[in-house]
mmCIF file of C-alpha atoms in Angstrom:
data_model
loop_
_atom_site.group_PDB
_atom_site.id
_atom_site.type_symbol
_atom_site.label_atom_id
_atom_site.label_comp_id
_atom_site.label_asym_id
_atom_site.label_seq_id
_atom_site.Cartn_x
_atom_site.Cartn_y
_atom_site.Cartn_z
ATOM 1 C CA MET E 1274 84.351 48.452 -46.359
ATOM 2 C CA GLN E 1275 81.640 45.910 -45.258
ATOM 3 C CA ASP E 1276 81.415 44.269 -41.410
ATOM 4 C CA ARG E 1277 78.869 40.848 -41.213
ATOM 5 C CA GLU E 1278 77.984 42.240 -37.111
ATOM 6 C CA CYS E 1279 76.402 45.165 -37.998
ATOM 7 C CA ASP E 1280 76.022 47.266 -41.109
ATOM 8 C CA ARG E 1281 79.568 49.326 -41.400
ATOM 9 C CA PHE E 1282 80.605 51.828 -43.552
ATOM 10 C CA ILE E 1283 84.171 52.844 -44.053
ATOM 11 C CA ILE E 1284 86.096 55.745 -44.984
ATOM 12 C CA SER E 1285 90.052 54.841 -45.236
ATOM 13 C CA LEU E 1286 92.274 58.501 -45.586
ATOM 14 C CA ALA E 1287 95.683 58.495 -47.317
ATOM 15 C CA THR E 1288 97.869 60.755 -47.839
ATOM 16 C CA ASP E 1289 98.691 62.739 -50.964
ATOM 17 C CA ALA E 1290 101.868 59.902 -51.983
ATOM 18 C CA GLY E 1291 98.840 57.510 -51.778
ATOM 19 C CA ALA E 1292 99.683 55.516 -49.084
ATOM 20 C CA PRO E 1293 97.400 55.327 -45.842
ATOM 21 C CA ALA E 1294 97.187 58.245 -43.547
ATOM 22 C CA THR E 1295 97.788 57.445 -40.152
ATOM 23 C CA SER E 1296 95.360 60.527 -38.581
ATOM 24 C CA VAL E 1297 91.767 61.898 -39.796
ATOM 25 C CA GLY E 1298 92.097 65.488 -39.011
ATOM 26 C CA ARG E 1299 89.006 67.256 -39.155
ATOM 27 C CA THR E 1300 85.816 65.384 -39.604
ATOM 28 C CA ARG E 1301 82.062 65.594 -38.821
ATOM 29 C CA VAL E 1302 79.313 63.328 -39.343
ATOM 30 C CA VAL E 1303 75.802 64.347 -38.382
ATOM 31 C CA PHE E 1304 72.481 62.266 -39.296
ATOM 32 C CA LEU E 1305 70.404 63.284 -41.023
ATOM 33 C CA ARG E 1306 67.344 61.663 -40.536
ATOM 34 C CA ASP E 1307 65.038 63.591 -42.643
ATOM 35 C CA LEU E 1308 66.877 63.118 -45.590
ATOM 36 C CA GLY E 1309 67.913 58.969 -44.406
ATOM 37 C CA VAL E 1310 71.205 59.851 -45.140
ATOM 38 C CA VAL E 1311 74.583 60.191 -42.794
ATOM 39 C CA ARG E 1312 76.688 62.472 -43.532
ATOM 40 C CA VAL E 1313 80.474 62.349 -43.261
ATOM 41 C CA PHE E 1314 82.351 65.957 -43.494
ATOM 42 C CA LEU E 1315 85.797 65.728 -44.541
ATOM 43 C CA PRO E 1316 86.755 69.568 -44.905
ATOM 44 C CA ASP E 1317 90.377 69.136 -45.199
ATOM 45 C CA VAL E 1318 90.253 66.180 -48.028
ATOM 46 C CA THR E 1319 89.547 67.795 -51.557
ATOM 47 C CA ASP E 1320 90.597 64.584 -53.713
ATOM 48 C CA THR E 1321 88.871 61.192 -53.939
ATOM 49 C CA ASN E 1322 89.653 58.004 -55.831
ATOM 50 C CA ILE E 1323 85.977 57.067 -54.968
ATOM 51 C CA THR E 1324 83.082 58.776 -56.359
ATOM 52 C CA ASP E 1325 79.925 56.432 -55.411
ATOM 53 C CA GLY E 1326 79.065 52.826 -54.278
ATOM 54 C CA VAL E 1327 76.723 50.613 -54.090
ATOM 55 C CA PHE E 1328 76.198 48.167 -50.718
ATOM 56 C CA GLU E 1329 74.336 45.075 -50.506
ATOM 57 C CA LEU E 1330 73.636 45.487 -46.704
ATOM 58 C CA PRO E 1331 69.903 46.133 -45.108
ATOM 59 C CA LEU E 1332 70.803 49.373 -43.518
ATOM 60 C CA ILE E 1333 73.305 50.911 -46.229
ATOM 61 C CA ASP E 1334 71.533 51.255 -49.692
ATOM 62 C CA ARG E 1335 74.611 53.831 -51.343
ATOM 63 C CA ALA E 1336 77.061 56.355 -50.494
ATOM 64 C CA TYR E 1337 78.092 59.438 -53.010
ATOM 65 C CA VAL E 1338 81.188 61.665 -52.510
ATOM 66 C CA VAL E 1339 80.009 64.863 -52.799
ATOM 67 C CA ARG E 1340 82.117 68.346 -53.639
ATOM 68 C CA SER E 1341 80.824 71.195 -51.509
ATOM 69 C CA ALA E 1342 80.468 74.853 -52.544
ATOM 70 C CA ASP E 1343 83.974 75.517 -50.162
ATOM 71 C CA GLY E 1344 85.676 72.606 -51.986
ATOM 72 C CA SER E 1345 86.418 70.487 -49.857
ATOM 73 C CA LEU E 1346 84.290 67.161 -49.624
ATOM 74 C CA TYR E 1347 81.752 65.037 -47.655
ATOM 75 C CA VAL E 1348 80.283 61.847 -48.063
ATOM 76 C CA ASP E 1349 76.731 60.612 -47.678
ATOM 77 C CA ALA E 1350 75.629 57.244 -46.952
ATOM 78 C CA HIS E 1351 71.573 56.814 -48.036
ATOM 79 C CA LEU E 1352 69.912 54.334 -45.633
ATOM 80 C CA GLY E 1353 67.847 51.309 -46.643
ATOM 81 C CA ALA E 1354 65.776 51.209 -43.454
ATOM 82 C CA ALA E 1355 65.487 52.823 -40.150
ATOM 83 C CA ALA E 1356 68.917 52.707 -38.085
ATOM 84 C CA MET E 1357 70.726 53.960 -35.128
ATOM 85 C CA ALA E 1358 74.734 54.948 -35.618
ATOM 86 C CA ARG E 1359 77.537 55.658 -34.005
ATOM 87 C CA THR E 1360 80.912 56.634 -35.454
ATOM 88 C CA VAL E 1361 84.019 55.351 -34.599
ATOM 89 C CA VAL E 1362 87.177 57.285 -35.944
ATOM 90 C CA THR E 1363 90.965 55.491 -35.663
ATOM 91 C CA GLU E 1364 94.700 56.190 -36.669
ATOM 92 C CA SER E 1365 97.513 54.406 -38.519
ATOM 93 C CA PRO E 1366 95.427 53.740 -40.455
ATOM 94 C CA ALA E 1367 93.193 56.694 -40.982
ATOM 95 C CA GLN E 1368 89.526 55.584 -40.809
ATOM 96 C CA ILE E 1369 85.819 57.122 -40.021
ATOM 97 C CA ILE E 1370 84.177 54.228 -39.387
ATOM 98 C CA VAL E 1371 79.941 54.458 -39.372
ATOM 99 C CA GLU E 1372 78.356 51.478 -37.499
ATOM 100 C CA LEU E 1373 74.438 51.138 -37.812
ATOM 101 C CA ASP E 1374 72.098 49.431 -36.013
ATOM 102 C CA PRO E 1375 68.116 48.922 -36.692
ATOM 103 C CA GLY E 1376 66.111 51.357 -34.615
ATOM 104 C CA GLY E 1377 64.775 54.717 -34.684
ATOM 105 C CA PRO E 1378 62.390 56.624 -36.034
ATOM 106 C CA ALA E 1379 61.131 55.554 -39.618
ATOM 107 C CA LEU E 1380 63.059 57.126 -42.343
ATOM 108 C CA PRO E 1381 61.848 59.119 -45.294
ATOM 109 C CA PRO E 1382 61.078 57.850 -48.925
ATOM 110 C CA VAL E 1383 64.401 57.256 -50.704
ATOM 111 C CA ALA E 1384 65.728 60.615 -52.794
ATOM 112 C CA ALA E 1385 65.223 60.481 -56.427
ATOM 113 C CA ARG E 1386 67.691 59.235 -58.305
ATOM 114 C CA SER E 1387 69.364 58.361 -61.747
ATOM 115 C CA ASP E 1388 72.996 57.378 -62.561
ATOM 116 C CA LEU E 1389 73.801 61.185 -62.683
ATOM 117 C CA VAL E 1390 71.336 63.149 -60.277
ATOM 118 C CA VAL E 1391 70.312 62.510 -57.042
ATOM 119 C CA VAL E 1392 66.972 64.632 -55.504
ATOM 120 C CA LEU E 1393 67.454 65.410 -51.600
ATOM 121 C CA THR E 1394 64.983 67.673 -51.613
ATOM 122 C CA PRO E 1395 61.594 67.740 -52.024
ATOM 123 C CA ARG E 1396 60.746 64.084 -51.718
ATOM 124 C CA GLU E 1397 57.563 62.699 -53.539
ATOM 125 C CA GLY E 1398 53.979 63.704 -52.809
ATOM 126 C CA ARG E 1399 53.018 67.349 -51.198
ATOM 127 C CA ALA E 1400 55.280 70.538 -50.664
ATOM 128 C CA ASP E 1401 54.967 74.078 -50.159
ATOM 129 C CA TYR E 1402 57.054 77.078 -51.780
ATOM 130 C CA PRO E 1403 59.466 78.277 -51.626
ATOM 131 C CA LEU E 1404 60.149 75.042 -52.905
ATOM 132 C CA ILE E 1405 63.948 74.194 -52.345
ATOM 133 C CA VAL E 1406 65.798 71.530 -54.966
ATOM 134 C CA THR E 1407 68.793 69.942 -53.736
ATOM 135 C CA GLY E 1408 70.591 67.110 -54.767
ATOM 136 C CA TYR E 1409 74.195 66.605 -56.333
ATOM 137 C CA SER E 1410 75.063 65.564 -59.595
ATOM 138 C CA ARG E 1411 77.596 64.423 -62.270
ATOM 139 C CA THR E 1412 75.277 66.017 -65.327
ATOM 140 C CA PHE E 1413 77.453 67.256 -68.411
ATOM 141 C CA GLU E 1414 79.560 70.324 -67.464
ATOM 142 C CA ALA E 1415 77.440 70.659 -64.148
ATOM 143 C CA ASN E 1416 74.875 72.388 -65.560
ATOM 144 C CA VAL E 1417 71.003 71.522 -63.913
ATOM 145 C CA VAL E 1418 68.191 72.191 -65.522
ATOM 146 C CA VAL E 1419 65.262 72.432 -63.034
ATOM 147 C CA ARG E 1420 61.619 72.250 -64.094
ATOM 148 C CA LEU E 1421 57.575 72.159 -62.900
ATOM 149 C CA ILE E 1422 55.750 70.862 -65.388
ATOM 150 C CA LYS E 1423 52.065 71.633 -65.394
ATOM 151 C CA ALA E 1424 50.060 69.283 -67.859
ATOM 152 C CA ASP E 1425 52.924 68.995 -69.952
ATOM 153 C CA VAL E 1426 53.917 72.573 -70.456
ATOM 154 C CA VAL E 1427 56.650 73.915 -68.994
ATOM 155 C CA ALA E 1428 55.825 76.099 -65.866
ATOM 156 C CA GLU E 1429 58.629 77.166 -64.480
ATOM 157 C CA GLU E 1430 62.302 76.885 -65.590
ATOM 158 C CA ARG E 1431 65.658 77.185 -63.946
ATOM 159 C CA VAL E 1432 69.313 76.408 -64.795
ATOM 160 C CA THR E 1433 72.268 76.077 -62.129
ATOM 161 C CA MET E 1434 75.465 74.975 -62.348
ATOM 162 C CA ALA E 1435 77.227 71.794 -59.514
ATOM 163 C CA THR E 1436 80.176 72.402 -57.573
ATOM 164 C CA ASP E 1437 81.481 69.387 -59.642
ATOM 165 C CA TYR E 1438 80.826 66.848 -62.050
ATOM 166 C CA LEU E 1439 84.209 65.270 -63.453
ATOM 167 C CA SER E 1440 86.161 64.372 -60.066
ATOM 168 C CA ALA E 1441 83.249 63.715 -57.597
ATOM 169 C CA TRP E 1442 79.150 64.384 -57.345
ATOM 170 C CA GLY E 1443 78.670 68.260 -56.991
ATOM 171 C CA GLU E 1444 75.730 69.840 -54.898
ATOM 172 C CA PHE E 1445 72.991 71.740 -56.536
ATOM 173 C CA THR E 1446 70.618 74.426 -54.792
ATOM 174 C CA VAL E 1447 67.602 76.006 -56.530
ATOM 175 C CA THR E 1448 65.085 77.657 -54.798
ATOM 176 C CA LEU E 1449 61.513 78.601 -56.322
ATOM 177 C CA GLU E 1450 59.658 81.235 -54.177
ATOM 178 C CA THR E 1451 56.421 80.662 -55.818
ATOM 179 C CA GLY E 1452 55.146 79.062 -58.952
ATOM 180 C CA PRO E 1453 52.115 76.782 -60.106
ATOM 181 C CA GLN E 1454 50.334 75.083 -57.929
ATOM 182 C CA GLY E 1455 48.233 71.465 -57.896
ATOM 183 C CA LYS E 1456 49.863 68.512 -59.623
ATOM 184 C CA LEU E 1457 53.340 68.834 -61.411
ATOM 185 C CA ARG E 1458 56.101 67.133 -62.954
ATOM 186 C CA LEU E 1459 59.688 68.173 -60.857
ATOM 187 C CA THR E 1460 62.566 67.444 -63.625
ATOM 188 C CA VAL E 1461 66.295 67.755 -62.514
ATOM 189 C CA GLY E 1462 69.007 66.872 -65.118
ATOM 190 C CA ASP E 1463 70.432 68.217 -67.947
ATOM 191 C CA ASP E 1464 67.784 67.357 -70.570
ATOM 192 C CA ALA E 1465 69.428 63.468 -70.764
ATOM 193 C CA ASP E 1466 67.646 60.181 -70.007
ATOM 194 C CA GLN E 1467 69.071 60.128 -67.006
ATOM 195 C CA ASP E 1468 67.487 63.248 -65.513
ATOM 196 C CA VAL E 1469 65.082 62.699 -62.647
ATOM 197 C CA THR E 1470 61.240 62.931 -62.334
ATOM 198 C CA ILE E 1471 59.446 63.659 -58.648
ATOM 199 C CA ASN E 1472 55.643 63.980 -59.108
ATOM 200 C CA LEU E 1473 54.131 66.681 -56.269
ATOM 201 C CA VAL E 1474 51.515 68.177 -55.048
ATOM 202 C CA LEU E 1475 51.940 71.791 -54.501
ATOM 203 C CA ASN E 1476 50.198 74.515 -52.404
#
């Protein structure tokens, strides 16, 4: 799924029987530059054999297959450096090819992550209320606990469920309308050793 002529990310589609698909069907590719992510929406796809991957490429760091709230899948390719993207769609076999060349505006700091949790927002540093915590996880039974900790004391806690955890990564969103201010630690996970910690200064 990699090509040395340019950094290339390829999504190959298959039929229910496992044979290579001949057409891509509905799809949409969005460059979420403020997140450092190229997102490929696959509204007609509900199953996957691959859930994530790490790439040894300058422009593509890793990718995740995520279950959306409507049950379909999308693929997030996290970039390793500023890039310009283009998409090529082929048939017989059905593939979505995202090609990346260096350039474009600088990317934000990388998303905080562990083996079980990826936090897309917020990123390390200053943040404001309402604080919107988004990402995806593979925590046990899809439980996601979001905490704001100030001076080693839990000041706010929310519990939610991600959209999946067995067959794909599951997305989650928690919104904190207001809360403690100043220097805090945001933790996201399921109270395991794979929780993600983000240092914030909240206004």
